[in-house]
Amino acid sequence: MSTASTLATRAKHAVQNRVAQRYHLRGDIDRMDADNDPTAIARALGTQEFPWGITQALSFALFRTYAVPSIGDLLYKTSQFTESTQKRYDDTVLLLDAPIEHGVDSPLGRAGIRRINQMHGMYDISNGDFLYVLATFVVCPVEWVNAYEWRKLTNHEIRGLTNYYRRIGQLMGIKDIPETYAGFKQFYEDYETANFAFSPDALAVADSTLDLMGTFMPYKLLPRAVVRRMSFALMDDRLLTAFKYPKPTLVERILVRGGLKARGLAIRLFFPPRTEPLFGRQTKQIRSYPNGYRLEELGTFSPGCPVPKAEKSSAATPPTGCPVPHDLLAEEAPQAAGS
């Protein structure tokens, strides 16, 4: 056997071993209970198997919701998504990170969901809008992973992700939650068809979000105009039309989407599997809390809140406009960014 042939055989075996290692976690996930412990599946997929891809998908999911004027306009009126975009991004990631890392029904998981509910409780939001946002969290990760990651999701994994977000929705008090992925997908399609429309305020929120993305690696190395064109290439025509964004050329779509597919293939063939979970709080995109944070102090508040720490355990009644139950704050453990 020639030297070249020997080297080719060794390279082939090395790639085969690498791919086999890559599929080891999928076997572990197959043994997880998608009905009774969906958090384990969501955690494994989001922090080990596809941490970058699912993070991108969830960011894209939130971005899509701006195209519903009742959602995009409300976010604009709060001014948080146009004037404090980085902090709003960080708060969203950290609050959603808590139930993934600690469990939906853990004290910290419940604290994260409680804080989300307190923020939403300050506004008049329809059940339909709540359900649509939940649907994007179910549908967008599945579509992104299946399109661009190193392997597709199994039906078992899709069921686990669906049940995880169904549980989140239940704790948020959302009604009429679909029982299956197919049900979420149908609602997602129907709601966008009926409600996507142009709004100048929603466009301002979308533009601010694209500007923020341009500050993350590797996008910060590229001109802002290039980053926007790359973003447009990932959007479908329904979303582009809602924001009145220019439609990308076929070449742009092939290059951007093909680049993501090539990344997935490279990971499958050449990169070892992640052995430790990567949580949102550990990523470089989170910049607002270098000294740590407390879940109950994340997000937006009415005037007068959060109250000084010294008052939390002694206040008998919340100050005017404060949505946080002070008797609960003292019970929640602090969440440090580096813990």
Coordinates of C-alpha atoms in Angstrom, one line a residue:
M1 CA 0.0 0.0 0.0
S2 CA 1.4 3.4 -1.0
T3 CA 2.1 6.1 1.6
A4 CA -0.6 8.3 0.1
S5 CA -3.1 5.5 0.4
T6 CA -2.1 4.9 4.0
L7 CA -2.5 8.5 4.9
A8 CA -5.9 8.7 3.2
T9 CA -7.1 5.6 5.1
R10 CA -5.9 7.1 8.4
A11 CA -7.6 10.4 7.7
K12 CA -10.8 8.5 6.8
H13 CA -10.7 6.6 10.1
A14 CA -10.0 9.8 12.0
V15 CA -13.0 11.5 10.5
Q16 CA -15.2 8.4 11.2
N17 CA -14.1 8.4 14.8
R18 CA -14.8 12.1 15.2
V19 CA -18.3 11.7 13.7
A20 CA -19.0 8.8 16.1
Q21 CA -17.9 10.9 19.0
R22 CA -20.2 13.7 17.8
Y23 CA -23.2 11.4 17.9
H24 CA -22.5 10.2 21.4
L25 CA -24.6 12.9 23.1
R26 CA -27.5 12.2 20.7
G27 CA -27.6 8.7 22.1
D28 CA -27.8 10.1 25.7
I29 CA -30.6 12.5 24.7
D30 CA -32.5 9.6 23.1
R31 CA -32.7 8.0 26.6
M32 CA -34.0 11.2 28.2
D33 CA -37.7 11.5 29.0
A34 CA -39.3 14.0 26.6
D35 CA -42.6 14.1 28.5
N36 CA -41.5 14.1 32.2
D37 CA -38.1 15.8 32.0
P38 CA -38.0 17.9 28.8
T39 CA -35.7 20.4 30.5
A40 CA -32.9 17.9 30.3
I41 CA -33.3 17.7 26.5
A42 CA -33.6 21.4 26.1
R43 CA -30.5 21.9 28.2
A44 CA -28.4 19.3 26.3
L45 CA -29.4 20.7 23.0
G46 CA -29.0 24.4 23.9
T47 CA -25.8 24.2 25.9
Q48 CA -23.8 21.3 24.5
E49 CA -25.1 20.0 21.2
F50 CA -26.0 23.3 19.4
P51 CA -25.2 26.2 21.7
W52 CA -24.4 28.7 19.0
G53 CA -27.1 27.6 16.6
I54 CA -29.9 27.6 19.2
T55 CA -28.8 31.0 20.5
Q56 CA -28.9 32.4 17.0
A57 CA -32.3 30.8 16.5
L58 CA -33.8 32.2 19.7
S59 CA -32.4 35.7 18.8
F60 CA -34.0 35.4 15.4
A61 CA -37.3 34.2 17.0
L62 CA -37.5 37.4 19.1
F63 CA -36.6 39.5 16.0
R64 CA -39.5 38.0 14.1
T65 CA -42.0 39.0 16.8
Y66 CA -41.3 42.7 16.1
A67 CA -43.0 42.3 12.7
V68 CA -46.3 42.0 14.6
P69 CA -47.2 45.7 15.2
S70 CA -48.9 45.1 18.5
I71 CA -45.6 43.6 19.7
G72 CA -43.1 45.8 17.9
D73 CA -44.9 49.0 18.8
L74 CA -45.1 48.2 22.5
L75 CA -41.4 47.4 22.6
Y76 CA -40.7 50.8 20.9
K77 CA -42.9 52.7 23.4
T78 CA -40.9 51.2 26.3
S79 CA -37.8 52.7 24.6
Q80 CA -35.8 49.9 26.1
F81 CA -35.2 48.1 22.8
T82 CA -33.9 51.2 21.1
E83 CA -32.1 53.1 23.9
S84 CA -30.8 50.2 26.0
T85 CA -30.6 47.4 23.5
Q86 CA -27.6 45.7 25.0
K87 CA -29.1 45.5 28.4
R88 CA -32.4 44.3 27.1
Y89 CA -30.6 41.6 25.2
D90 CA -28.6 40.6 28.3
D91 CA -31.7 40.5 30.5
T92 CA -33.6 38.4 28.1
V93 CA -30.8 35.9 27.8
L94 CA -30.2 35.7 31.5
L95 CA -33.9 35.3 32.4
L96 CA -34.4 32.6 29.9
D97 CA -31.1 31.0 31.0
A98 CA -32.2 30.4 34.6
P99 CA -34.9 27.7 34.0
I100 CA -32.6 26.0 31.4
E101 CA -29.6 25.8 33.8
H102 CA -31.4 25.2 37.1
G103 CA -34.7 23.6 36.0
V104 CA -38.1 25.1 35.3
D105 CA -39.4 24.2 38.8
S106 CA -36.2 25.1 40.7
P107 CA -36.2 28.3 42.9
L108 CA -34.0 30.1 40.4
G109 CA -35.9 28.8 37.4
R110 CA -39.1 30.0 39.0
A111 CA -37.5 33.4 39.9
G112 CA -36.6 33.9 36.2
I113 CA -40.1 33.1 35.0
R114 CA -41.6 35.2 37.8
R115 CA -39.5 38.3 36.7
I116 CA -40.7 37.8 33.1
N117 CA -44.3 37.6 34.3
Q118 CA -43.9 40.8 36.4
M119 CA -42.6 42.7 33.4
H120 CA -45.4 41.5 31.1
G121 CA -47.9 42.3 33.8
M122 CA -47.2 46.0 33.4
Y123 CA -48.7 46.0 29.9
D124 CA -51.9 44.9 28.2
I125 CA -50.7 42.0 26.0
S126 CA -53.1 39.7 24.2
N127 CA -53.0 35.9 24.7
G128 CA -52.5 35.6 21.0
D129 CA -49.3 37.7 21.1
F130 CA -48.0 35.7 24.0
L131 CA -48.8 32.5 22.3
Y132 CA -47.1 33.6 19.1
V133 CA -43.9 34.6 20.9
L134 CA -43.9 31.1 22.5
A135 CA -44.5 29.5 19.1
T136 CA -41.4 31.3 17.7
F137 CA -39.3 29.8 20.5
V138 CA -40.6 26.3 19.6
V139 CA -40.4 26.6 15.8
C140 CA -37.3 28.8 15.1
P141 CA -34.8 26.5 16.8
V142 CA -36.0 23.5 15.0
E143 CA -35.9 25.2 11.6
W144 CA -32.5 26.7 12.3
V145 CA -30.9 23.5 13.5
N146 CA -32.4 21.4 10.7
A147 CA -31.2 24.0 8.1
Y148 CA -27.7 24.9 9.3
E149 CA -26.3 22.7 12.1
W150 CA -24.1 19.6 11.8
R151 CA -27.1 17.3 12.1
K152 CA -30.9 17.5 12.2
L153 CA -33.0 17.1 15.3
T154 CA -34.7 13.8 16.0
N155 CA -38.5 13.6 16.5
H156 CA -37.7 12.8 20.2
E157 CA -35.7 16.0 20.6
I158 CA -38.4 18.1 18.9
R159 CA -40.9 16.6 21.3
G160 CA -38.7 17.5 24.2
L161 CA -38.1 21.1 23.1
T162 CA -41.9 21.4 22.5
N163 CA -42.8 20.1 25.9
Y164 CA -40.2 22.3 27.6
Y165 CA -41.7 25.5 26.1
R166 CA -45.2 24.3 26.8
R167 CA -44.2 24.1 30.5
I168 CA -42.8 27.7 30.3
G169 CA -46.0 28.8 28.7
Q170 CA -48.1 27.3 31.4
L171 CA -46.1 29.0 34.1
M172 CA -46.6 32.3 32.2
G173 CA -50.4 31.7 32.2
I174 CA -50.7 31.5 28.5
K175 CA -53.9 29.8 27.3
D176 CA -54.7 27.5 24.4
I177 CA -51.1 26.2 24.1
P178 CA -50.8 23.6 21.3
E179 CA -49.9 20.1 22.5
T180 CA -47.6 19.2 19.6
Y181 CA -44.9 20.8 17.5
A182 CA -47.2 20.5 14.4
G183 CA -49.8 22.5 16.3
F184 CA -47.2 25.2 17.2
K185 CA -46.0 25.3 13.6
Q186 CA -49.5 25.8 12.3
F187 CA -50.3 28.5 14.8
Y188 CA -47.0 30.3 13.9
E189 CA -47.7 30.3 10.2
D190 CA -51.3 31.4 10.6
Y191 CA -50.5 34.2 13.1
E192 CA -47.8 35.6 10.9
T193 CA -50.0 35.5 7.8
A194 CA -52.8 37.4 9.7
N195 CA -50.7 39.8 11.7
F196 CA -47.4 40.7 10.0
A197 CA -47.6 44.3 8.8
F198 CA -45.3 47.3 8.5
S199 CA -44.9 49.7 11.4
P200 CA -42.3 52.5 11.6
D201 CA -41.9 52.0 15.4
A202 CA -41.4 48.3 15.0
L203 CA -38.9 48.9 12.2
A204 CA -36.9 51.1 14.7
V205 CA -36.8 48.2 17.1
A206 CA -35.6 45.8 14.4
D207 CA -32.9 48.2 13.2
S208 CA -31.6 48.7 16.7
T209 CA -31.4 44.9 17.1
L210 CA -29.5 44.5 13.9
D211 CA -27.1 47.3 15.0
L212 CA -26.5 45.4 18.2
M213 CA -25.8 42.1 16.4
G214 CA -23.1 44.0 14.4
T215 CA -21.2 44.5 17.7
F216 CA -20.8 40.7 18.2
M217 CA -18.0 38.6 16.9
P218 CA -17.5 37.8 14.1
Y219 CA -19.9 40.4 12.7
K220 CA -18.0 43.3 14.3
L221 CA -15.2 42.7 11.9
L222 CA -17.4 43.5 9.0
P223 CA -18.9 46.8 7.8
R224 CA -22.4 47.5 9.1
A225 CA -23.9 47.5 5.6
V226 CA -22.5 44.0 5.0
V227 CA -23.9 42.7 8.3
R228 CA -27.3 44.0 7.4
R229 CA -27.2 42.4 3.9
M230 CA -26.2 39.1 5.5
S231 CA -29.1 39.4 7.9
F232 CA -31.5 40.1 5.1
A233 CA -30.2 36.9 3.3
L234 CA -31.4 34.8 6.3
M235 CA -34.9 36.3 6.3
D236 CA -37.9 34.9 4.4
D237 CA -39.9 37.1 2.1
R238 CA -42.8 37.4 4.6
L239 CA -40.5 39.0 7.2
L240 CA -38.7 41.2 4.7
T241 CA -42.0 42.5 3.4
A242 CA -43.2 43.3 6.9
F243 CA -40.2 45.5 7.6
K244 CA -39.9 46.8 4.0
Y245 CA -36.3 45.5 3.9
P246 CA -34.8 45.1 0.5
K247 CA -34.9 41.5 -0.8
P248 CA -31.4 39.9 -1.1
T249 CA -30.1 38.6 -4.3
L250 CA -30.0 34.9 -5.0
V251 CA -26.2 35.1 -4.8
E252 CA -26.4 36.7 -1.4
R253 CA -28.7 34.0 -0.1
I254 CA -26.6 31.2 -1.5
L255 CA -23.4 32.6 0.0
V256 CA -24.8 33.3 3.5
R257 CA -26.9 30.2 3.9
G258 CA -24.3 28.1 2.2
G259 CA -21.7 29.5 4.6
L260 CA -23.8 28.4 7.6
K261 CA -24.2 24.9 6.1
A262 CA -20.5 24.7 5.5
R263 CA -19.9 25.6 9.2
G264 CA -22.2 22.8 10.2
L265 CA -20.4 20.3 8.0
A266 CA -17.0 21.4 9.3
I267 CA -18.2 20.9 12.9
R268 CA -19.5 17.4 12.1
L269 CA -16.3 16.3 10.5
F270 CA -13.5 18.0 12.3
F271 CA -14.5 19.4 15.7
P272 CA -14.8 17.4 19.0
P273 CA -18.1 17.4 20.9
R274 CA -18.5 19.9 23.7
T275 CA -18.1 18.1 27.0
E276 CA -19.2 20.9 29.3
P277 CA -22.4 23.0 28.9
L278 CA -22.1 26.6 27.8
F279 CA -24.8 28.7 29.4
G280 CA -25.9 32.1 28.2
R281 CA -24.4 33.9 31.2
Q282 CA -21.0 32.5 30.2
T283 CA -21.0 34.0 26.6
K284 CA -19.1 37.1 25.6
Q285 CA -22.3 38.7 24.2
I286 CA -23.5 39.4 27.8
R287 CA -21.8 42.6 28.8
S288 CA -24.0 44.5 31.2
Y289 CA -23.2 42.8 34.5
P290 CA -19.4 42.4 35.0
N291 CA -19.9 42.3 38.8
G292 CA -22.8 39.8 38.7
Y293 CA -26.6 40.2 38.8
R294 CA -29.7 39.1 40.7
L295 CA -32.6 37.7 38.7
E296 CA -35.2 39.7 40.5
E297 CA -33.4 42.9 39.5
L298 CA -33.2 42.2 35.7
G299 CA -35.5 43.7 33.2
T300 CA -37.7 46.8 33.3
F301 CA -39.6 48.2 36.3
S302 CA -42.2 50.8 37.0
P303 CA -40.8 53.9 38.8
G304 CA -39.5 53.2 42.3
C305 CA -38.2 49.7 41.7
P306 CA -36.0 47.8 42.3
V307 CA -36.0 48.9 45.9
P308 CA -32.7 49.2 47.8
K309 CA -31.5 45.8 49.0
A310 CA -31.8 46.9 52.7
E311 CA -35.5 47.4 52.3
K312 CA -36.4 44.2 50.6
S313 CA -36.9 42.0 53.6
S314 CA -38.6 44.7 55.7
A315 CA -41.0 46.4 53.4
A316 CA -44.6 45.5 54.2
T317 CA -46.0 46.8 51.0
P318 CA -44.4 47.6 47.6
P319 CA -43.9 51.3 46.8
T320 CA -46.3 52.7 44.2
G321 CA -45.9 51.3 40.8
C322 CA -43.5 48.5 41.8
P323 CA -44.6 45.1 40.4
V324 CA -42.2 43.0 42.5
P325 CA -43.7 41.2 45.6
H326 CA -41.2 42.2 48.2
D327 CA -41.9 39.3 50.5
L328 CA -40.7 37.0 47.7
L329 CA -37.5 38.9 46.9
A330 CA -35.9 38.0 50.2
E331 CA -36.4 34.3 49.6
E332 CA -34.7 34.2 46.2
A333 CA -31.0 33.3 46.1
P334 CA -28.7 35.7 44.3
Q335 CA -27.5 34.8 40.9
A336 CA -24.0 35.8 40.1
A337 CA -22.8 36.0 36.5
G338 CA -19.7 34.0 37.3
S339 CA -21.3 31.4 39.6

